Amino acid sequence: METLTASKSQIKVPDKFVYYFAAGEAEGNAGMKNILGGKGANLAEMTAIGLDVPPGFTISTDICTHYSAEGNKIPDWVKPKVLEALKRVESKIGKNFGDVKNPLLVSVRSGARASMPGMMDTILNLGLNDQTVEGLAASSKNPRFAWDSYRRFIQMYSDVVMGMNSSLLEVTLEDLKAEKGVHNDTDLDTEDLKKLVKKFKSMVQQMTGHSFPADPLEQLWGAVAAVFRSWNTPRAVTYRELHSIPSEWGTAVNVQAMVFGNMGDDSATGVAFTRNPSTGEKKFYGEFLVNAQGEDVVAGIRTPQPISQLQEVMPAAYSDLERNYLKLETYFKDMQDIEFTIERGKLWMLQTRNGKRTAKAALQIACDMMDEKMISEQEAIMRIDPASLDQLLHPTLDPNSKKTLLAKGLPASPGGVCGQVVFTPEEAVEMKEKGHKVILVRVETSPEDIAGMVAAQGILTSRGGMTSHAAVVARGMGKCCVAGCAEVEVNYNTESFKAKGYVVKKGDIITLDGGTGEVYLGEVKTIEPKLDGTFTRLMAIADKMRRLKVRTNADTPKDAKTAREFGAEGIGLCRTEHMFFGEDRIDAVREMIVSDTKQEREKALAKLLPMQRDDFYQLFKIMEGFPVTIRLLDPPLHEFVPHSDSEIAELAKRIKYDENRLKHKIHSLHEFNPMLGHRGCRLAITYPEIYQMQVRAIAEAASQLVGEGMKLIPEIMIPLVATAKELEILRQQTIEVVEQVQKEKKVKFDYLVGTMIELPRAAVTAHEIAHHADFFSFGTNDLTQTTLGLSRDDASRFLGSYVTGGIFAKDPFVSIDQVGVGTLVKTGVDLGRQTKGQLKVGICGEHGGDPDSIQFFENVNLDYVSCSPYRVPIARLAAARASISRKKG
Amino acid sequence: METLTASKSQIKVPDKFVYYFAAGEAEGNAGMKNILGGKGANLAEMTAIGLDVPPGFTISTDICTHYSAEGNKIPDWVKPKVLEALKRVESKIGKNFGDVKNPLLVSVRSGARASMPGMMDTILNLGLNDQTVEGLAASSKNPRFAWDSYRRFIQMYSDVVMGMNSSLLEVTLEDLKAEKGVHNDTDLDTEDLKKLVKKFKSMVQQMTGHSFPADPLEQLWGAVAAVFRSWNTPRAVTYRELHSIPSEWGTAVNVQAMVFGNMGDDSATGVAFTRNPSTGEKKFYGEFLVNAQGEDVVAGIRTPQPISQLQEVMPAAYSDLERNYLKLETYFKDMQDIEFTIERGKLWMLQTRNGKRTAKAALQIACDMMDEKMISEQEAIMRIDPASLDQLLHPTLDPNSKKTLLAKGLPASPGGVCGQVVFTPEEAVEMKEKGHKVILVRVETSPEDIAGMVAAQGILTSRGGMTSHAAVVARGMGKCCVAGCAEVEVNYNTESFKAKGYVVKKGDIITLDGGTGEVYLGEVKTIEPKLDGTFTRLMAIADKMRRLKVRTNADTPKDAKTAREFGAEGIGLCRTEHMFFGEDRIDAVREMIVSDTKQEREKALAKLLPMQRDDFYQLFKIMEGFPVTIRLLDPPLHEFVPHSDSEIAELAKRIKYDENRLKHKIHSLHEFNPMLGHRGCRLAITYPEIYQMQVRAIAEAASQLVGEGMKLIPEIMIPLVATAKELEILRQQTIEVVEQVQKEKKVKFDYLVGTMIELPRAAVTAHEIAHHADFFSFGTNDLTQTTLGLSRDDASRFLGSYVTGGIFAKDPFVSIDQVGVGTLVKTGVDLGRQTKGQLKVGICGEHGGDPDSIQFFENVNLDYVSCSPYRVPIARLAAARASISRKKG
């Protein structure tokens, strides 16, 4: 493998890195996302299929890496090629960059491989200066438009490229409006804007120490550099972490001739989806603003009109748009998210990309497109992000519960949640850490709010549409969001909001219904989700396509039932210790623990036997003959005993034990590193009678069910094995007990004895261990802790800076560390099967429900994954996708 | 690799498994130790070179494994071959087994590959019954001898084969002596012995429920089985663990015609060494007893005469013995430990083997034999057990200190030690666990005492010679022992002993001088050992032969100096945190820890900088340009803060910090698994300024020394790296600080930045990590903890049963777990060198001073080992032996 850092000498200069596009002349295409970014590739493709796209060119993603490697500098060899492409744009459009009479203006936009909405910075109207603005005024015959474009450009450029605090110019603008007694930017006239531009430029000089660049080329290089630089801003880094986008990918830069949606009332700009991104309904869906630039829609500053109204306002342009969107969807065979601008009645397509959607919409669209013969079953499966199913499995509000409606906004992202109101992302994070559920309430959100959005149960905004930042990001996260809820008057100063006469303060509880856009006062009862036909249909297809079996981790009949309903094909991990905590038995467990002799221990264990037998009987029964893997006692014994003096005193009374001796006993169980202590099979090596009782309970329960006519094959699993010898000894003891019970009960049944592979030593000696194991189950939680030397309970205080610092791409407890822990998993599988070719191998850590990890487990040939009941559908879908991806290579 | 358990189907029946030996007819030889055991192989060899050895045969070690695999049963196919060999012995010696007139009697002895003195059971005089005893009486013309042999046989056989408590018969014997008013066994006459035999047989019937077997063949099979069985007695298992002998080796059985040292005053038995096993002096050395069987000498029940007196008592036999011992030593080219019996004036050789010796003797003998051209330099090196050097490095008593002599015994094993008197092995173990130093005082020791001997500083016995159990075992352990100290009257009942009028009670302190045999009252000052010329000479040879460099783990100038004197070639591990605990600096460390801001932390660190600089300056200076590896801060911060309320209150006052806030701060540092917590390089990722201060201190110290004209290359080591990225970041920070200091001080020096490989993830991703490392140092302590999931601090409560149960062959913290941890070490080395062919790789865990581990490190091509100063000579020797062994393949 290669080192992670790129240094100058290691990166090859690419042969081609500037790709021109204009009607019929695209040098790139949709397949070149890796080097052109999503936006650039699709611009090229749209051009190629004959849509009207303003001409331009894309600087490839490689240059982003070169830019970083050269210490944030555009390499000298890049510039000539850029100028060459710029020339082609000039001659295509018949305007020249920097021309004082009829100047070419360009937009400069980022475009990474994966869509990163709102994350990267964009510059519009680039090329304006005191001379060219006059040319634009003359050529457009609209001086107000020209000067408004100029002041917008200065605002954007000084913020994004020159690093100036943009609110200073914003305030100046607001001051001017206040001075003139007007409310909207559009109320300012040309003279106002000229004044503003002058003021802006002097403020830039004052605040940054540099004059605002008048040379269009200097502007261009500055903007290109800013796009590359913005790849590594903290907010971009956070987004990448959240979406597992490698930092090496880099962003491309798209330079494109400007078209203007703000040239008057015959101009407009808008965004739209070819289908409803929230429900999946097959209906054109979107929003537009007359006399505006694109940023005005996305930023949510003015509330836009629904796309259907465009038909009335500009029928010809709408008809072109309709033709285009149908063409694009047919061409890309997926729901498209498009951006357009209408300049003086002419429609220009600015962007198309596969649209983000809710899980519900994704299922609906996939099913509809299969029915429309647009996509195959396999493609349908690949269209659904398994993690997004979580949304469908989340509770919704109980329609029968009493509610106090506070307000109604846009149903931006589904789900029903309640929590305490907070007004800043920092508070959201803080409260979450203290264990509170919170709702983040904002006028509107921006990329700076992402950490708070992650921490919150749901998001409520008072401004912005269905495609506002809050809405798009929340849908991506599968998080409940009500957006554009204008009835809600937010006051950050008093930390409260008003709605329908109520005043809701910080800390008060509200409930959101992301499916309807409704906001309620107080807590509203929620109900479990029901899954509709599209879910069932796609799951059936997924099941047909996957190789990996999906089991569940379940310790209780309730969990087991839920998992069966979600399609679990057995229990991969039943943690018997969870059964030890029942009120009716914990004291017997404690008696066993504080026993001084084997006889005392056996007496206490005898009390537990019938209870454990009943536990297992029920689980076996619910699983109806599906395999059930029971892990014998794993945690250190001190986890079962009380530690405070008063609790110890009470326990001593209850179990009739000397209090001081009990204290001493309990104290002697203390461990420095319990994770690495006297636990798992080590307990059974020192106290064989514990596992013997558990095995007897399993065998007796199985005997009973066999007697009742059920067929079952219990799988008995020995945890924390480090050496073959441990398993050899404990396997032998297990077999003796089962055979004894079979003799007593006069029944025969098959059973397996296997082991967890959860220590590095077990993985590297799996060939020895396999001699004594009927199956392996990777315990990747503990394997991660030991392989990384990282305690899950203690890591929180630095894991954050590890993910932020790029040391871990993802939290290794959430998604398996493939390079480190994964290598040991692969070693364990390969060595185990070297000894026993057909060894059954599964995984039962938290990673069993994580799609990326499931792909890894598919690739290393595990037989099954096991995960929590609610993640079973996710795992089924992820397993199908993993099979498909693997076959594709 | 194969499974550890042998099951029937897996073991091949060997082609030959019974090996006959008699003058000129040996079927085996000295090279066949693996299948004949040490004793059997040497009996064959002695026969072959023409010494008088009673004829017999050896049943090979393979049969021991078959015996176990068949469920403790001699396989049927073994017996015909044994009977065939027995026939040959009968015809050779002219007596028949079970013959009532002139019966052949045999001894049955164990004999494993490695010598296991006192561990295995032996039966003498086998073949006697009520009929054959009369034949023996007639043929020997000595009825008393015959009946004495018979009663001895019953005593031994009923104990060893029939599992009867031997003390019952012993008591009966003592009762009879008391009844008759005699003191010695020899005072009993034939009639007494006949009565005793009758009584013994009826007691055997009564106690075991079986009559004593009269059939000589039944006796033989019983004895053979008992030898095999004894391989797995707890005491044998303990001995094996202590000496790392695999349980698969098994023992052979030697069946040999009896000769008798107890046929009267013209008979004798003895043991001897060809040189002095304590000093190495080239002088025949040993003991004998007239009219006795071998067991009498070894058991230490009667105090034997020095061998030199044999010349006077039996000059002819002595002269034969002298000829034989010289022949044997010349033949085997090593100091021999021999057993012989003189039957009616004729000398029979019963055993020869390489003799155990003290380290001092080993060095002397090796040097002498080199000078005598008997062995090569390489052979000399292979003769010295590196672990035994520990003895030479132990302190001796200060000759100038005031002493109160209590008694003088035999100087059985060298060293000067003091401790509290205990009288039972259990007390020794208990007191040791409580942290006390103890001297185990016994009348004599037996294998049951071994655990107590291990726990004790030294051993004092009142009976037994230089070859008694206590003496042999203590020498093997390198433990101080004074044996046969008859002046000491031990009273177990009152838990005290008397000597020279003093009464010494349990808990009183005494001092032993194992070099002189003197016992002193109270504590006597000890002095550091001086190493003599043989040590220096052999070390010089070892240094010539080894490839591995040997460094030391040293944190203080004192340790560094000691290590240099012992020949350390640099410091492999300087744990900088140990320097943090100094009284003058610990509060500054604590201020740093409880700082809320980077600024506060830097202020506190600034106080530490000059102290750390001085620490490093001194170490660099002492190491005179040898490499010095400094590990940056490793332990979690909570290790440096006080935890009790009162200490916290005092600290708060001293550092002027709010007490409650301090409590809260300290509490927040608590970790569930500190071993896997916020420590090592993780501290530096969150608080870069800590390492920056340490690196600055290193760089400033180096600059100063460079200014003083010294050449040095500091090695800066980053601990607990799990990912390449961590090292990449910290390496960069390190380089920046060093370059800054070099600029400030206007000096240049080379330095290395490397890392510990102590997490499994680091080992399996070593190819990535190596990109950022100038060297690797394996931290096998932590690597063992994480690979095995085993906390060193917590393992004590079950590690014992793990070693006893055969799960670990050796404590994995003492000798590296080659199969598990070793695999990761090898992986790490190979992957690291895959990236950097010449990567310097060492090891700095406790294993660096363990000879077995050193052989492993040689085999996986490490460049150096680093160990504690006192183990440096051991490591130097072990490294030489490892080189030699490896070349031999």
mmCIF file of N, CA and C in Angstrom, chain B residues 678-722:
data_model
loop_
_atom_site.group_PDB
_atom_site.id
_atom_site.type_symbol
_atom_site.label_atom_id
_atom_site.label_comp_id
_atom_site.label_asym_id
_atom_site.label_seq_id
_atom_site.Cartn_x
_atom_site.Cartn_y
_atom_site.Cartn_z
ATOM 1 N N HIS B 678 -6.140 6.927 26.861
ATOM 2 C CA HIS B 678 -5.557 8.152 26.325
ATOM 3 C C HIS B 678 -4.110 8.233 26.773
ATOM 4 N N ARG B 679 -3.226 7.625 26.040
ATOM 5 C CA ARG B 679 -1.825 7.541 26.433
ATOM 6 C C ARG B 679 -0.973 7.467 25.175
ATOM 7 N N GLY B 680 0.341 7.404 25.394
ATOM 8 C CA GLY B 680 1.251 7.288 24.259
ATOM 9 C C GLY B 680 1.069 8.463 23.313
ATOM 10 N N CYS B 681 1.220 8.185 22.044
ATOM 11 C CA CYS B 681 1.169 9.265 21.066
ATOM 12 C C CYS B 681 -0.199 9.926 21.022
ATOM 13 N N ARG B 682 -1.205 9.267 21.604
ATOM 14 C CA ARG B 682 -2.532 9.892 21.622
ATOM 15 C C ARG B 682 -2.528 11.183 22.422
ATOM 16 N N LEU B 683 -1.706 11.212 23.459
ATOM 17 C CA LEU B 683 -1.564 12.436 24.249
ATOM 18 C C LEU B 683 -1.038 13.565 23.377
ATOM 19 N N ALA B 684 -0.102 13.203 22.518
ATOM 20 C CA ALA B 684 0.537 14.235 21.698
ATOM 21 C C ALA B 684 -0.346 14.670 20.539
ATOM 22 N N ILE B 685 -1.268 13.803 20.132
ATOM 23 C CA ILE B 685 -2.206 14.239 19.095
ATOM 24 C C ILE B 685 -3.138 15.291 19.700
ATOM 25 N N THR B 686 -3.567 15.086 20.948
ATOM 26 C CA THR B 686 -4.457 16.079 21.560
ATOM 27 C C THR B 686 -3.682 17.252 22.171
ATOM 28 N N TYR B 687 -2.505 16.987 22.744
ATOM 29 C CA TYR B 687 -1.701 18.064 23.353
ATOM 30 C C TYR B 687 -0.294 18.055 22.754
ATOM 31 N N PRO B 688 -0.135 18.572 21.544
ATOM 32 C CA PRO B 688 1.176 18.480 20.865
ATOM 33 C C PRO B 688 2.306 19.084 21.695
ATOM 34 N N GLU B 689 1.983 20.054 22.544
ATOM 35 C CA GLU B 689 3.035 20.783 23.270
ATOM 36 C C GLU B 689 3.825 19.896 24.239
ATOM 37 N N ILE B 690 3.244 18.772 24.658
ATOM 38 C CA ILE B 690 3.981 17.902 25.588
ATOM 39 C C ILE B 690 5.200 17.306 24.888
ATOM 40 N N TYR B 691 4.980 16.661 23.755
ATOM 41 C CA TYR B 691 6.114 16.082 23.031
ATOM 42 C C TYR B 691 7.052 17.181 22.534
ATOM 43 N N GLN B 692 6.461 18.310 22.165
ATOM 44 C CA GLN B 692 7.304 19.392 21.664
ATOM 45 C C GLN B 692 8.318 19.809 22.726
ATOM 46 N N MET B 693 7.865 19.871 24.002
ATOM 47 C CA MET B 693 8.804 20.207 25.077
ATOM 48 C C MET B 693 9.869 19.125 25.197
ATOM 49 N N GLN B 694 9.445 17.849 25.159
ATOM 50 C CA GLN B 694 10.422 16.774 25.326
ATOM 51 C C GLN B 694 11.431 16.754 24.180
ATOM 52 N N VAL B 695 10.934 16.950 22.985
ATOM 53 C CA VAL B 695 11.837 16.951 21.828
ATOM 54 C C VAL B 695 12.814 18.121 21.940
ATOM 55 N N ARG B 696 12.297 19.258 22.389
ATOM 56 C CA ARG B 696 13.180 20.416 22.581
ATOM 57 C C ARG B 696 14.271 20.084 23.606
ATOM 58 N N ALA B 697 13.890 19.451 24.699
ATOM 59 C CA ALA B 697 14.868 19.093 25.731
ATOM 60 C C ALA B 697 15.942 18.173 25.149
ATOM 61 N N ILE B 698 15.514 17.193 24.350
ATOM 62 C CA ILE B 698 16.470 16.277 23.714
ATOM 63 C C ILE B 698 17.400 17.052 22.782
ATOM 64 N N ALA B 699 16.810 17.898 21.968
ATOM 65 C CA ALA B 699 17.599 18.621 20.971
ATOM 66 C C ALA B 699 18.562 19.594 21.645
ATOM 67 N N GLU B 700 18.100 20.241 22.720
ATOM 68 C CA GLU B 700 18.994 21.183 23.409
ATOM 69 C C GLU B 700 20.151 20.448 24.090
ATOM 70 N N ALA B 701 19.843 19.281 24.706
ATOM 71 C CA ALA B 701 20.910 18.504 25.344
ATOM 72 C C ALA B 701 21.916 18.039 24.297
ATOM 73 N N ALA B 702 21.382 17.563 23.177
ATOM 74 C CA ALA B 702 22.279 17.096 22.112
ATOM 75 C C ALA B 702 23.142 18.248 21.603
ATOM 76 N N SER B 703 22.533 19.420 21.429
ATOM 77 C CA SER B 703 23.275 20.581 20.929
ATOM 78 C C SER B 703 24.437 20.904 21.857
ATOM 79 N N GLN B 704 24.132 20.862 23.154
ATOM 80 C CA GLN B 704 25.151 21.189 24.150
ATOM 81 C C GLN B 704 26.338 20.234 24.027
ATOM 82 N N LEU B 705 26.040 18.927 23.914
ATOM 83 C CA LEU B 705 27.108 17.939 23.827
ATOM 84 C C LEU B 705 27.868 18.050 22.512
ATOM 85 N N VAL B 706 27.152 18.345 21.452
ATOM 86 C CA VAL B 706 27.826 18.543 20.172
ATOM 87 C C VAL B 706 28.795 19.715 20.311
ATOM 88 N N GLY B 707 28.331 20.744 21.019
ATOM 89 C CA GLY B 707 29.192 21.894 21.298
ATOM 90 C C GLY B 707 30.427 21.494 22.089
ATOM 91 N N GLU B 708 30.268 20.478 22.937
ATOM 92 C CA GLU B 708 31.405 20.015 23.741
ATOM 93 C C GLU B 708 32.251 19.003 22.985
ATOM 94 N N GLY B 709 31.900 18.772 21.724
ATOM 95 C CA GLY B 709 32.745 17.917 20.892
ATOM 96 C C GLY B 709 32.326 16.459 20.832
ATOM 97 N N MET B 710 31.180 16.098 21.434
ATOM 98 C CA MET B 710 30.765 14.695 21.377
ATOM 99 C C MET B 710 29.999 14.440 20.084
ATOM 100 N N LYS B 711 30.165 13.225 19.576
ATOM 101 C CA LYS B 711 29.356 12.824 18.426
ATOM 102 C C LYS B 711 28.208 11.990 18.959
ATOM 103 N N LEU B 712 27.011 12.314 18.607
ATOM 104 C CA LEU B 712 25.891 11.478 19.049
ATOM 105 C C LEU B 712 24.728 11.587 18.081
ATOM 106 N N ILE B 713 23.917 10.534 18.052
ATOM 107 C CA ILE B 713 22.735 10.503 17.180
ATOM 108 C C ILE B 713 21.532 10.132 18.041
ATOM 109 N N PRO B 714 20.841 11.118 18.617
ATOM 110 C CA PRO B 714 19.689 10.773 19.461
ATOM 111 C C PRO B 714 18.621 10.057 18.628
ATOM 112 N N GLU B 715 17.970 9.091 19.262
ATOM 113 C CA GLU B 715 16.867 8.387 18.607
ATOM 114 C C GLU B 715 15.594 8.728 19.370
ATOM 115 N N ILE B 716 14.704 9.414 18.707
ATOM 116 C CA ILE B 716 13.467 9.852 19.350
ATOM 117 C C ILE B 716 12.370 8.864 18.991
ATOM 118 N N MET B 717 11.709 8.332 20.015
ATOM 119 C CA MET B 717 10.781 7.226 19.769
ATOM 120 C C MET B 717 9.367 7.607 20.203
ATOM 121 N N ILE B 718 8.426 7.426 19.284
ATOM 122 C CA ILE B 718 7.016 7.754 19.516
ATOM 123 C C ILE B 718 6.282 6.477 19.918
ATOM 124 N N PRO B 719 5.674 6.462 21.097
ATOM 125 C CA PRO B 719 5.038 5.221 21.552
ATOM 126 C C PRO B 719 3.581 5.081 21.108
ATOM 127 N N LEU B 720 3.092 3.837 21.154
ATOM 128 C CA LEU B 720 1.678 3.469 20.982
ATOM 129 C C LEU B 720 1.078 3.930 19.655
ATOM 130 N N VAL B 721 1.895 3.885 18.625
ATOM 131 C CA VAL B 721 1.377 4.249 17.310
ATOM 132 C C VAL B 721 0.496 3.115 16.777
ATOM 133 N N ALA B 722 -0.694 3.465 16.319
ATOM 134 C CA ALA B 722 -1.605 2.465 15.745
ATOM 135 C C ALA B 722 -1.737 2.656 14.243
#
